[in-house]
Each structure stands twice: as structure tokens, then as C-alpha cells.
Amino acid sequence: MVTLHDPRIHPDLVASSFLAAPGTSTYAVVQRSTYQYLPPPYQAFKNRTCVDTSSPSFNNTLQYFDIYTYENCLRECFALIAYHQCQCVSLGDDVRSLMNATIHKSCGCQLPCSFEKYSVKVSSASYPSDVSVDMIMNETMSPDKEYVRNNYLEIKVFYEDLIVQSTVQTPQYTIETIMGNLGGQMGICLGASILTLTELAEFLIILGLTIFAKLRDRRQNVKRIHPTSP
């Protein structure tokens, strides 16, 4: 079994591995993909949010894994549940098939906002050839050709190309786009622009100051008339 994974992350033997049989030459073409989703309040996966593990305020709550991943969270949660119930620990890595929806929900594991995946295309052919089998026997002291074909294999792992497929989530509306759309709608519907809005604000300020000055002058020119006795 051959597993391809990020060296910093615990390998997932079910999702990122392939088999290579003896007597075959296996070619594994690897394609690396990166995913970057927006942290809360944005919804990264339909109605679910993600955990921004790259944020300085992020606190890894896992006790037995240095790096937080969704799979590591499920492994640790399932191991703790199994230990408390039967004082045992599962030796396998396929914890998703052992957990039901209730346990998934009780674990409360969230997907990280950024992660990587490796997709593999595998092809194989018989190995070794009749030409190279004698060379292998001489170099390895193998007893016969049948032993070589039953115990030796060849694996070649290489990238399909040097292009990394990246998926980046971006907000549909930002403050800049909202301001731009608002200004565009006002320009189309009202013929308004920054200049006309400035002129309108200047007119309203001058009008307000003029009205205030007239009211103040009127109050100063008012004379009080006191009634006289006959």
C-alpha cells in the first residue's frame, strides 16, 4: 500500500492510498490541489462554516495531534468515545465507516478553511521484463525468475505537471463593490455623481446658514412695547 499525503499531516489510508502488487510496474500520476475558503461569518460549505487554522487567534483543541484537520478531529473523538465505553482503541484509520451520524454530530468537528488534496491516477504493467530479470537476479542473488516476479515490484511516482489546481472562495459582495454598484445606480437613475452630490450638499449648507442668519436678525430687530397706564 502506497500513501500520498502532506508530510505534516497524519495520512488517511482510505482516501489517499493505492495498492501496488508484486510483479508489476506501477505508475502513479499525482495532481496537487489546494483549497482556500472564507472564514466566518461567510459560509464555506453550503450552510456550514469552516475553521481558520491560519489565524493567529486559532487554538488547536486536539490533544494528540499537533495539526488540526477534519480527519484528525474525527480520529481523536472516536478514540476517546471508544476508550470511555469499552476501554479499547481502534487500530484502523477508517474511522468514518465506524461512526454514525449521531457520533459525527456530537464530535462537532469542523472542516479547516485551507487544506490540500492529492489525486492519483494509477496504471500498471508486468514487471520485470525478460531483459531485466537476469540483471535483477545477478544483483540481488535471487534464486530464480519466479521468485523475482513474486517478490519485486517497481513504483514510479511523479507529478502530471507543475501546475497546482487552486480553488479560492471570494465574497460575492464587498464594501468596494457595494459602493460601486450604489454609485452606478445613482448615476443611471438620477444622473447623480460625486460632483453633483457635493454641489447639493453645498447648496443645503448655504441655504441653512442663510435661514439661520435671517431668523437671528429678525429676533434682534423685534421691539418690545410695554402698555402705559391712563
Coordinates of N, CA and C in Angstrom, one line a residue, residues 4-228:
L4 N 0.0 8.8 -0.3 CA 0.5 10.1 -0.7 C -0.3 11.1 0.2
H5 N 0.5 11.9 0.9 CA -0.1 12.9 1.8 C 0.9 14.0 2.1
D6 N 0.4 15.1 2.7 CA 1.3 16.1 3.2 C 2.1 15.6 4.4
P7 N 3.5 15.7 4.4 CA 4.3 15.2 5.5 C 3.9 15.7 6.9
R8 N 3.3 16.9 6.9 CA 2.9 17.5 8.2 C 1.6 16.9 8.8
I9 N 0.9 16.1 8.0 CA -0.5 15.7 8.4 C -0.5 14.2 8.4
H10 N -1.2 13.6 9.4 CA -1.4 12.2 9.5 C -2.0 11.6 8.3
P11 N -1.5 10.6 7.7 CA -2.1 10.1 6.4 C -3.4 9.4 6.6
D12 N -4.3 9.6 5.6 CA -5.6 8.9 5.5 C -5.4 7.7 4.6
L13 N -5.3 6.5 5.2 CA -5.0 5.3 4.4 C -6.2 4.9 3.5
V14 N -7.4 5.4 3.7 CA -8.5 5.0 2.9 C -8.7 6.0 1.7
A15 N -8.5 7.3 1.9 CA -8.8 8.2 0.9 C -7.6 8.6 0.0
S16 N -6.4 8.4 0.5 CA -5.2 8.8 -0.3 C -4.2 7.7 -0.4
S17 N -4.6 6.5 -0.7 CA -3.6 5.4 -0.9 C -4.1 4.6 -2.1
F18 N -3.1 3.8 -2.6 CA -3.4 2.9 -3.7 C -2.5 1.6 -3.5
L19 N -2.9 0.5 -4.1 CA -2.2 -0.7 -3.9 C -1.2 -1.0 -5.1
A20 N -0.1 -1.6 -4.8 CA 0.9 -1.9 -5.9 C 1.3 -3.4 -5.6
A21 N 1.0 -4.3 -6.6 CA 1.2 -5.7 -6.4 C 2.6 -6.1 -6.9
P22 N 3.1 -7.2 -6.3 CA 4.4 -7.7 -6.7 C 4.3 -8.2 -8.2
G23 N 5.4 -8.0 -8.9 CA 5.4 -8.5 -10.3 C 4.8 -7.4 -11.2
T24 N 4.6 -6.2 -10.8 CA 4.0 -5.2 -11.6 C 4.9 -3.9 -11.5
S25 N 4.8 -3.1 -12.6 CA 5.4 -1.8 -12.6 C 4.3 -0.8 -12.5
T26 N 4.2 0.0 -11.5 CA 3.1 0.8 -11.2 C 3.5 2.3 -11.4
Y27 N 2.8 3.0 -12.2 CA 3.0 4.4 -12.5 C 1.9 5.2 -11.8
A28 N 2.3 6.1 -10.9 CA 1.3 7.0 -10.2 C 1.5 8.4 -10.6
V29 N 0.5 8.9 -11.2 CA 0.5 10.3 -11.7 C -0.3 11.2 -10.6
V30 N 0.4 12.1 -10.1 CA -0.1 12.9 -8.9 C -0.5 14.3 -9.4
Q31 N -1.7 14.7 -8.9 CA -2.1 16.1 -9.1 C -2.4 16.7 -7.8
R32 N -1.7 17.8 -7.5 CA -1.9 18.5 -6.2 C -2.9 19.6 -6.3
S33 N -3.9 19.7 -5.4 CA -4.9 20.7 -5.4 C -5.0 21.3 -4.0
T34 N -5.1 22.6 -4.0 CA -5.2 23.4 -2.8 C -6.6 24.1 -2.8
Y35 N -7.1 24.2 -1.5 CA -8.5 24.8 -1.3 C -8.4 25.9 -0.3
Q36 N -9.0 27.0 -0.5 CA -9.0 28.1 0.4 C -10.4 28.7 0.5
Y37 N -11.0 28.6 1.6 CA -12.4 29.1 1.8 C -12.3 30.3 2.8
L38 N -13.4 31.0 2.8 CA -13.5 32.2 3.7 C -13.9 31.8 5.1
P39 N -13.3 32.4 6.1 CA -13.7 32.1 7.5 C -15.0 32.8 7.8
P40 N -15.6 32.5 9.0 CA -16.8 33.1 9.4 C -16.7 34.6 9.4
P41 N -17.8 35.3 9.1 CA -19.2 34.9 9.0 C -19.6 34.3 7.7
Y42 N -18.7 34.1 6.8 CA -19.0 33.5 5.5 C -19.3 32.0 5.7
Q43 N -20.2 31.5 4.8 CA -20.5 30.1 4.8 C -19.6 29.4 3.7
A44 N -18.7 28.5 4.1 CA -17.8 27.9 3.2 C -18.5 26.7 2.5
F45 N -19.2 25.9 3.2 CA -19.8 24.7 2.6 C -21.3 24.7 2.8
K46 N -22.0 25.3 1.9 CA -23.5 25.5 2.0 C -23.9 26.2 3.2
N47 N -24.4 25.4 4.2 CA -24.9 26.0 5.5 C -23.9 25.8 6.6
R48 N -22.6 25.5 6.3 CA -21.6 25.2 7.3 C -20.5 26.2 7.2
T49 N -19.9 26.6 8.3 CA -18.7 27.4 8.3 C -17.4 26.6 8.5
C50 N -16.3 27.2 8.3 CA -15.0 26.5 8.4 C -14.2 27.1 9.5
V51 N -13.1 26.4 9.9 CA -12.2 26.9 10.9 C -10.9 27.5 10.3
D52 N -10.6 28.7 10.6 CA -9.5 29.4 10.0 C -8.2 29.0 10.9
T53 N -7.6 27.9 10.5 CA -6.4 27.4 11.2 C -5.2 28.3 11.1
S54 N -5.2 29.1 10.1 CA -4.0 30.0 9.9 C -4.1 31.3 10.6
S55 N -5.3 31.5 11.3 CA -5.5 32.8 12.1 C -4.6 32.7 13.3
P56 N -4.0 33.9 13.7 CA -3.2 33.9 15.0 C -4.0 33.6 16.2
S57 N -5.3 33.8 16.2 CA -6.2 33.6 17.3 C -6.7 32.1 17.4
F58 N -6.3 31.3 16.4 CA -6.8 29.9 16.4 C -6.1 29.1 17.5
N59 N -6.9 28.3 18.2 CA -6.4 27.5 19.3 C -6.7 26.0 18.9
N60 N -5.7 25.2 18.8 CA -5.9 23.8 18.4 C -6.4 23.0 19.7
T61 N -7.6 22.5 19.6 CA -8.2 21.8 20.7 C -7.9 20.4 20.8
L62 N -7.2 19.8 19.8 CA -6.8 18.4 19.8 C -5.7 18.1 20.8
Q63 N -5.8 17.0 21.5 CA -4.9 16.7 22.5 C -3.7 15.8 21.9
Y64 N -4.0 15.0 20.9 CA -3.0 14.1 20.4 C -2.5 14.4 19.0
F65 N -2.9 15.5 18.4 CA -2.4 15.9 17.1 C -1.9 17.3 17.1
D66 N -0.8 17.5 16.6 CA -0.2 18.9 16.6 C -0.9 19.8 15.6
I67 N -1.4 19.2 14.5 CA -2.0 20.0 13.4 C -3.5 19.6 13.3
Y68 N -4.4 20.6 13.3 CA -5.8 20.3 13.2 C -6.2 20.0 11.8
T69 N -6.9 18.9 11.6 CA -7.5 18.6 10.3 C -8.9 17.9 10.7
Y70 N -9.7 17.8 9.7 CA -11.1 17.2 10.0 C -10.9 15.8 10.3
E71 N -10.0 15.1 9.6 CA -9.8 13.6 9.9 C -9.2 13.4 11.3
N72 N -8.2 14.2 11.6 CA -7.6 14.1 13.0 C -8.6 14.3 14.1
C73 N -9.5 15.3 13.9 CA -10.5 15.5 14.9 C -11.5 14.3 15.0
L74 N -11.8 13.7 13.9 CA -12.7 12.5 14.0 C -12.0 11.4 14.6
R75 N -10.7 11.2 14.3 CA -9.9 10.1 14.9 C -9.9 10.2 16.4
E76 N -9.5 11.4 16.9 CA -9.4 11.6 18.3 C -10.7 11.5 19.0
C77 N -11.8 12.0 18.4 CA -13.1 11.9 19.0 C -13.6 10.5 19.1
F78 N -13.4 9.7 18.0 CA -13.8 8.3 18.1 C -13.0 7.5 19.1
A79 N -11.7 7.8 19.1 CA -10.8 7.1 20.1 C -11.2 7.4 21.5
L80 N -11.6 8.6 21.8 CA -12.0 8.9 23.2 C -13.3 8.3 23.5
I81 N -14.3 8.3 22.6 CA -15.6 7.6 22.8 C -15.4 6.1 23.0
A82 N -14.6 5.5 22.2 CA -14.4 4.0 22.3 C -13.7 3.7 23.6
Y83 N -12.7 4.6 24.0 CA -12.0 4.3 25.3 C -12.9 4.4 26.5
H84 N -13.8 5.4 26.5 CA -14.7 5.6 27.6 C -15.7 4.5 27.7
Q85 N -16.1 3.9 26.6 CA -17.2 3.0 26.6 C -16.7 1.5 26.8
C86 N -15.6 1.2 26.2 CA -15.1 -0.2 26.3 C -13.6 -0.4 26.7
Q87 N -13.0 0.7 27.0 CA -11.6 0.7 27.4 C -10.7 0.1 26.3
C88 N -11.1 0.5 25.0 CA -10.3 -0.1 23.9 C -10.1 1.0 22.9
V89 N -9.2 0.8 22.0 CA -8.8 1.8 20.9 C -8.7 1.0 19.6
S90 N -9.3 1.6 18.6 CA -9.3 1.0 17.2 C -7.9 1.2 16.6
L91 N -7.4 0.1 16.0 CA -6.1 0.2 15.3 C -6.2 0.7 13.9
G92 N -7.4 0.7 13.3 CA -7.6 1.1 11.9 C -7.7 2.6 11.8
D93 N -7.5 3.1 10.6 CA -7.6 4.6 10.3 C -9.0 4.9 9.7
D94 N -9.8 4.0 9.3 CA -11.0 4.3 8.6 C -12.1 4.5 9.7
V95 N -12.0 5.7 10.3 CA -13.0 5.9 11.4 C -14.3 6.4 10.9
R96 N -14.4 6.9 9.6 CA -15.6 7.4 9.1 C -16.7 6.3 8.9
S97 N -16.2 5.1 8.5 CA -17.1 4.0 8.3 C -17.6 3.4 9.7
L98 N -16.9 3.7 10.8 CA -17.3 3.2 12.1 C -18.2 4.2 12.8
M99 N -18.4 5.4 12.3 CA -19.1 6.4 13.1 C -20.4 6.7 12.4
N100 N -21.5 6.8 13.2 CA -22.8 7.1 12.6 C -23.0 8.6 12.7
A101 N -24.2 9.0 12.2 CA -24.5 10.5 12.2 C -24.5 11.1 13.5
T102 N -25.0 10.3 14.5 CA -25.1 10.9 15.9 C -23.7 11.2 16.5
I103 N -22.8 10.3 16.3 CA -21.4 10.5 16.8 C -20.7 11.6 16.0
H104 N -21.0 11.7 14.7 CA -20.4 12.8 13.9 C -20.9 14.1 14.5
K105 N -22.2 14.2 14.8 CA -22.7 15.5 15.3 C -22.2 15.8 16.7
S106 N -22.1 14.8 17.5 CA -21.6 15.0 18.9 C -20.1 15.4 18.9
C107 N -19.3 15.0 18.0 CA -17.9 15.3 17.9 C -17.7 16.8 17.6
G108 N -18.6 17.4 16.8 CA -18.5 18.8 16.5 C -17.3 19.2 15.7
C109 N -16.8 18.3 14.9 CA -15.6 18.6 14.1 C -16.0 19.5 12.9
Q110 N -15.1 20.5 12.6 CA -15.3 21.4 11.5 C -14.2 21.3 10.5
L111 N -14.5 21.5 9.3 CA -13.5 21.5 8.2 C -12.7 22.7 8.3
P112 N -11.3 22.6 8.1 CA -10.5 23.8 8.0 C -10.8 24.6 6.8
C113 N -10.4 25.9 6.9 CA -10.7 26.8 5.7 C -9.7 26.5 4.6
S114 N -8.5 26.1 4.9 CA -7.5 25.8 3.9 C -6.9 24.4 4.1
F115 N -6.8 23.7 3.0 CA -6.3 22.3 3.0 C -5.8 21.9 1.6
E116 N -5.1 20.8 1.6 CA -4.6 20.3 0.3 C -5.1 18.8 0.1
K117 N -5.2 18.5 -1.2 CA -5.5 17.1 -1.6 C -4.6 16.7 -2.7
Y118 N -4.4 15.3 -2.7 CA -3.6 14.8 -3.8 C -4.4 13.7 -4.5
S119 N -4.7 13.9 -5.8 CA -5.4 12.9 -6.6 C -4.4 12.1 -7.4
V120 N -4.6 10.8 -7.5 CA -3.7 9.9 -8.1 C -4.3 9.1 -9.2
K121 N -3.7 9.0 -10.4 CA -4.1 8.2 -11.5 C -3.1 7.0 -11.6
V122 N -3.5 5.8 -11.5 CA -2.6 4.7 -11.4 C -2.7 3.8 -12.6
S123 N -1.6 3.4 -13.2 CA -1.6 2.4 -14.3 C -0.4 1.4 -14.0
S124 N -0.6 0.2 -14.5 CA 0.4 -0.8 -14.1 C 0.6 -1.7 -15.3
A125 N 1.8 -2.4 -15.3 CA 2.2 -3.3 -16.3 C 3.0 -4.4 -15.7
S126 N 3.2 -5.5 -16.4 CA 4.0 -6.6 -15.8 C 5.5 -6.2 -15.6
Y127 N 6.1 -6.8 -14.5 CA 7.4 -6.4 -14.2 C 8.1 -7.7 -13.5
P128 N 9.4 -7.9 -13.7 CA 10.3 -7.2 -14.7 C 10.2 -7.8 -16.1
S129 N 10.8 -7.2 -17.0 CA 10.8 -7.7 -18.4 C 11.9 -8.9 -18.4
D130 N 11.8 -9.6 -19.5 CA 12.7 -10.7 -19.7 C 14.2 -10.2 -19.8
V131 N 14.4 -9.0 -20.2 CA 15.7 -8.5 -20.3 C 16.3 -8.1 -19.0
S132 N 15.5 -7.5 -18.1 CA 16.0 -7.0 -16.9 C 15.9 -8.0 -15.7
V133 N 15.2 -9.1 -15.9 CA 15.1 -10.1 -14.9 C 16.4 -10.8 -14.6
D134 N 17.2 -11.0 -15.6 CA 18.6 -11.6 -15.3 C 19.5 -10.6 -14.6
M135 N 19.4 -9.3 -14.9 CA 20.2 -8.3 -14.2 C 19.8 -8.3 -12.7
I136 N 18.5 -8.4 -12.4 CA 18.0 -8.3 -11.0 C 18.5 -9.6 -10.3
M137 N 18.5 -10.7 -10.9 CA 18.9 -11.9 -10.3 C 20.4 -11.8 -9.9
N138 N 21.2 -11.2 -10.8 CA 22.6 -11.1 -10.5 C 22.9 -10.1 -9.4
E139 N 22.2 -9.1 -9.3 CA 22.4 -8.0 -8.4 C 21.8 -8.4 -7.0
T140 N 20.8 -9.1 -6.9 CA 20.1 -9.4 -5.7 C 20.3 -10.8 -5.2
M141 N 21.0 -11.7 -5.9 CA 21.2 -13.1 -5.5 C 19.9 -13.8 -5.4
S142 N 18.9 -13.5 -6.3 CA 17.6 -14.2 -6.2 C 17.8 -15.6 -6.8
P143 N 17.1 -16.6 -6.3 CA 17.2 -18.0 -6.7 C 16.8 -18.2 -8.1
D144 N 15.6 -17.7 -8.5 CA 15.1 -17.9 -9.9 C 14.2 -16.8 -10.3
K145 N 13.7 -16.9 -11.5 CA 12.9 -15.8 -12.1 C 11.5 -15.7 -11.4
E146 N 11.0 -16.8 -11.1 CA 9.7 -16.8 -10.4 C 9.7 -16.1 -9.1
Y147 N 10.8 -16.3 -8.3 CA 11.0 -15.6 -7.1 C 11.0 -14.1 -7.3
V148 N 11.7 -13.6 -8.4 CA 11.8 -12.2 -8.7 C 10.4 -11.7 -9.0
R149 N 9.7 -12.4 -9.8 CA 8.3 -11.9 -10.2 C 7.3 -11.9 -9.0
N150 N 7.5 -12.7 -8.1 CA 6.6 -12.8 -6.9 C 7.0 -11.9 -5.8
N151 N 8.2 -11.3 -5.8 CA 8.6 -10.5 -4.6 C 9.1 -9.1 -5.0
Y152 N 9.3 -8.8 -6.2 CA 9.8 -7.5 -6.6 C 8.7 -6.7 -7.4
L153 N 8.8 -5.4 -7.2 CA 7.9 -4.5 -7.9 C 8.6 -3.2 -8.2
E154 N 8.0 -2.4 -9.1 CA 8.5 -1.1 -9.4 C 7.4 -0.1 -9.3
I155 N 7.7 1.0 -8.6 CA 6.8 2.1 -8.4 C 7.5 3.4 -8.9
K156 N 6.8 4.2 -9.7 CA 7.2 5.5 -10.2 C 6.1 6.5 -9.9
V157 N 6.5 7.4 -9.1 CA 5.6 8.5 -8.7 C 6.1 9.8 -9.2
F158 N 5.2 10.5 -9.9 CA 5.6 11.8 -10.5 C 4.4 12.7 -10.7
Y159 N 4.6 14.0 -10.8 CA 3.6 14.9 -11.0 C 3.1 14.9 -12.4
E160 N 1.8 15.1 -12.6 CA 1.3 15.1 -14.0 C 1.9 16.4 -14.7
D161 N 1.9 17.5 -14.0 CA 2.6 18.7 -14.5 C 2.9 19.5 -13.3
L162 N 3.5 20.7 -13.5 CA 4.0 21.5 -12.4 C 2.9 22.6 -12.1
I163 N 1.7 22.4 -12.5 CA 0.6 23.3 -12.2 C -0.2 22.8 -11.0
V164 N -0.4 23.7 -10.1 CA -1.2 23.3 -8.9 C -2.6 23.9 -9.1
Q165 N -3.6 23.0 -9.0 CA -5.0 23.4 -9.1 C -5.5 24.1 -7.8
S166 N -5.9 25.3 -7.8 CA -6.2 26.1 -6.6 C -7.7 26.5 -6.7
T167 N -8.4 26.2 -5.6 CA -9.8 26.7 -5.5 C -9.9 27.7 -4.4
V168 N -10.3 28.9 -4.7 CA -10.3 30.0 -3.8 C -11.7 30.6 -3.7
Q169 N -12.3 30.7 -2.5 CA -13.6 31.3 -2.4 C -13.4 32.8 -2.1
T170 N -14.2 33.6 -2.9 CA -14.2 35.0 -2.7 C -15.6 35.5 -2.4
P171 N -15.7 36.6 -1.6 CA -17.0 37.1 -1.3 C -17.7 37.7 -2.6
Q172 N -19.0 37.5 -2.7 CA -19.7 38.0 -3.9 C -19.8 39.5 -3.8
Y173 N -20.0 40.0 -2.6 CA -20.1 41.5 -2.5 C -19.1 41.9 -1.4
T174 N -18.4 43.0 -1.7 CA -17.5 43.6 -0.7 C -18.0 45.1 -0.6
I175 N -17.3 45.8 0.4 CA -17.7 47.2 0.5 C -17.4 48.0 -0.7
E176 N -16.3 47.7 -1.4 CA -16.0 48.4 -2.7 C -17.0 48.1 -3.7
T177 N -17.5 46.8 -3.9 CA -18.5 46.6 -4.9 C -19.8 47.2 -4.6
I178 N -20.2 47.2 -3.3 CA -21.5 47.8 -2.9 C -21.4 49.3 -3.2
M179 N -20.3 50.0 -2.8 CA -20.2 51.4 -3.1 C -20.2 51.7 -4.6
G180 N -19.5 50.8 -5.4 CA -19.5 51.0 -6.8 C -20.9 50.7 -7.5
N181 N -21.6 49.7 -7.0 CA -22.9 49.5 -7.5 C -23.9 50.6 -7.2
L182 N -23.8 51.1 -5.9 CA -24.7 52.2 -5.5 C -24.4 53.4 -6.3
G183 N -23.2 53.8 -6.5 CA -22.8 54.9 -7.3 C -23.3 54.8 -8.8
G184 N -23.1 53.6 -9.3 CA -23.6 53.3 -10.7 C -25.1 53.4 -10.8
Q185 N -25.9 52.9 -9.9 CA -27.3 53.0 -9.9 C -27.8 54.5 -9.8
M186 N -27.1 55.2 -8.9 CA -27.5 56.6 -8.8 C -27.2 57.4 -10.0
G187 N -26.0 57.1 -10.7 CA -25.7 57.8 -11.9 C -26.6 57.5 -13.0
I188 N -27.1 56.2 -13.1 CA -28.0 55.8 -14.2 C -29.4 56.4 -14.0
C189 N -29.9 56.2 -12.7 CA -31.3 56.6 -12.5 C -31.5 58.1 -12.2
L190 N -30.6 58.7 -11.5 CA -30.7 60.1 -11.1 C -29.8 61.0 -11.8
G191 N -28.8 60.5 -12.5 CA -27.8 61.3 -13.2 C -26.9 62.0 -12.1
A192 N -26.8 61.3 -11.0 CA -26.0 61.9 -9.9 C -24.6 61.4 -10.0
S193 N -23.7 62.2 -9.4 CA -22.3 61.8 -9.3 C -21.7 62.4 -8.1
I194 N -20.4 62.2 -7.8 CA -19.8 62.8 -6.6 C -19.8 64.3 -6.7
L195 N -19.7 64.9 -7.9 CA -19.7 66.3 -8.1 C -21.0 66.9 -7.8
T196 N -22.1 66.3 -8.3 CA -23.4 66.8 -8.1 C -23.9 66.6 -6.7
L197 N -23.5 65.5 -6.0 CA -23.8 65.4 -4.6 C -23.1 66.4 -3.7
T198 N -21.9 66.7 -4.1 CA -21.1 67.8 -3.4 C -21.8 69.1 -3.6
E199 N -22.2 69.4 -4.8 CA -22.9 70.7 -5.0 C -24.2 70.8 -4.3
L200 N -24.9 69.6 -4.2 CA -26.2 69.6 -3.5 C -26.0 69.8 -2.0
A201 N -24.9 69.2 -1.4 CA -24.6 69.4 0.0 C -24.2 70.8 0.2
E202 N -23.4 71.4 -0.7 CA -23.1 72.9 -0.5 C -24.3 73.8 -0.5
F203 N -25.2 73.5 -1.5 CA -26.4 74.3 -1.5 C -27.2 74.2 -0.2
L204 N -27.4 73.0 0.3 CA -28.2 72.8 1.5 C -27.5 73.5 2.7
I205 N -26.2 73.5 2.8 CA -25.5 74.1 3.8 C -25.6 75.7 3.8
I206 N -25.5 76.2 2.5 CA -25.7 77.7 2.4 C -27.1 78.1 2.7
L207 N -28.1 77.3 2.2 CA -29.5 77.6 2.5 C -29.7 77.6 4.0
G208 N -29.2 76.6 4.7 CA -29.4 76.5 6.1 C -28.8 77.7 6.9
L209 N -27.6 78.1 6.4 CA -26.9 79.2 7.1 C -27.7 80.5 6.8
T210 N -28.2 80.7 5.6 CA -29.0 81.9 5.3 C -30.3 82.0 6.1
I211 N -31.0 80.9 6.2 CA -32.2 80.9 7.0 C -31.9 81.2 8.5
F212 N -30.8 80.6 9.0 CA -30.4 80.9 10.4 C -30.1 82.3 10.6
A213 N -29.4 82.9 9.6 CA -29.0 84.3 9.8 C -30.2 85.3 9.7
K214 N -31.2 85.0 8.9 CA -32.4 85.8 8.8 C -33.2 85.7 10.1
L215 N -33.3 84.5 10.6 CA -34.0 84.4 11.9 C -33.3 85.1 13.0
R216 N -32.0 85.1 13.0 CA -31.3 85.8 14.1 C -31.5 87.3 14.0
D217 N -31.4 87.8 12.7 CA -31.6 89.2 12.5 C -33.1 89.7 12.9
R218 N -34.0 88.8 12.6 CA -35.4 89.2 12.9 C -35.6 89.3 14.4
R219 N -35.0 88.4 15.2 CA -35.1 88.4 16.6 C -34.4 89.7 17.2
Q220 N -33.4 90.1 16.6 CA -32.7 91.3 17.1 C -33.5 92.6 16.8
N221 N -34.2 92.6 15.7 CA -35.0 93.8 15.4 C -36.3 93.9 16.0
V222 N -36.7 92.9 16.7 CA -38.1 93.0 17.4 C -38.0 93.9 18.6
K223 N -38.9 94.9 18.7 CA -39.0 95.8 19.8 C -40.2 95.4 20.7
R224 N -39.9 95.4 21.9 CA -41.0 95.1 22.9 C -41.7 96.4 23.3
I225 N -43.0 96.4 23.2 CA -43.9 97.5 23.5 C -44.6 97.3 24.9
H226 N -44.3 98.2 25.8 CA -44.9 98.0 27.2 C -46.2 98.9 27.3
P227 N -47.3 98.4 27.7 CA -48.5 99.2 27.8 C -48.3 100.3 28.9
T228 N -48.9 101.5 28.6 CA -48.8 102.6 29.6 C -50.2 102.8 30.3

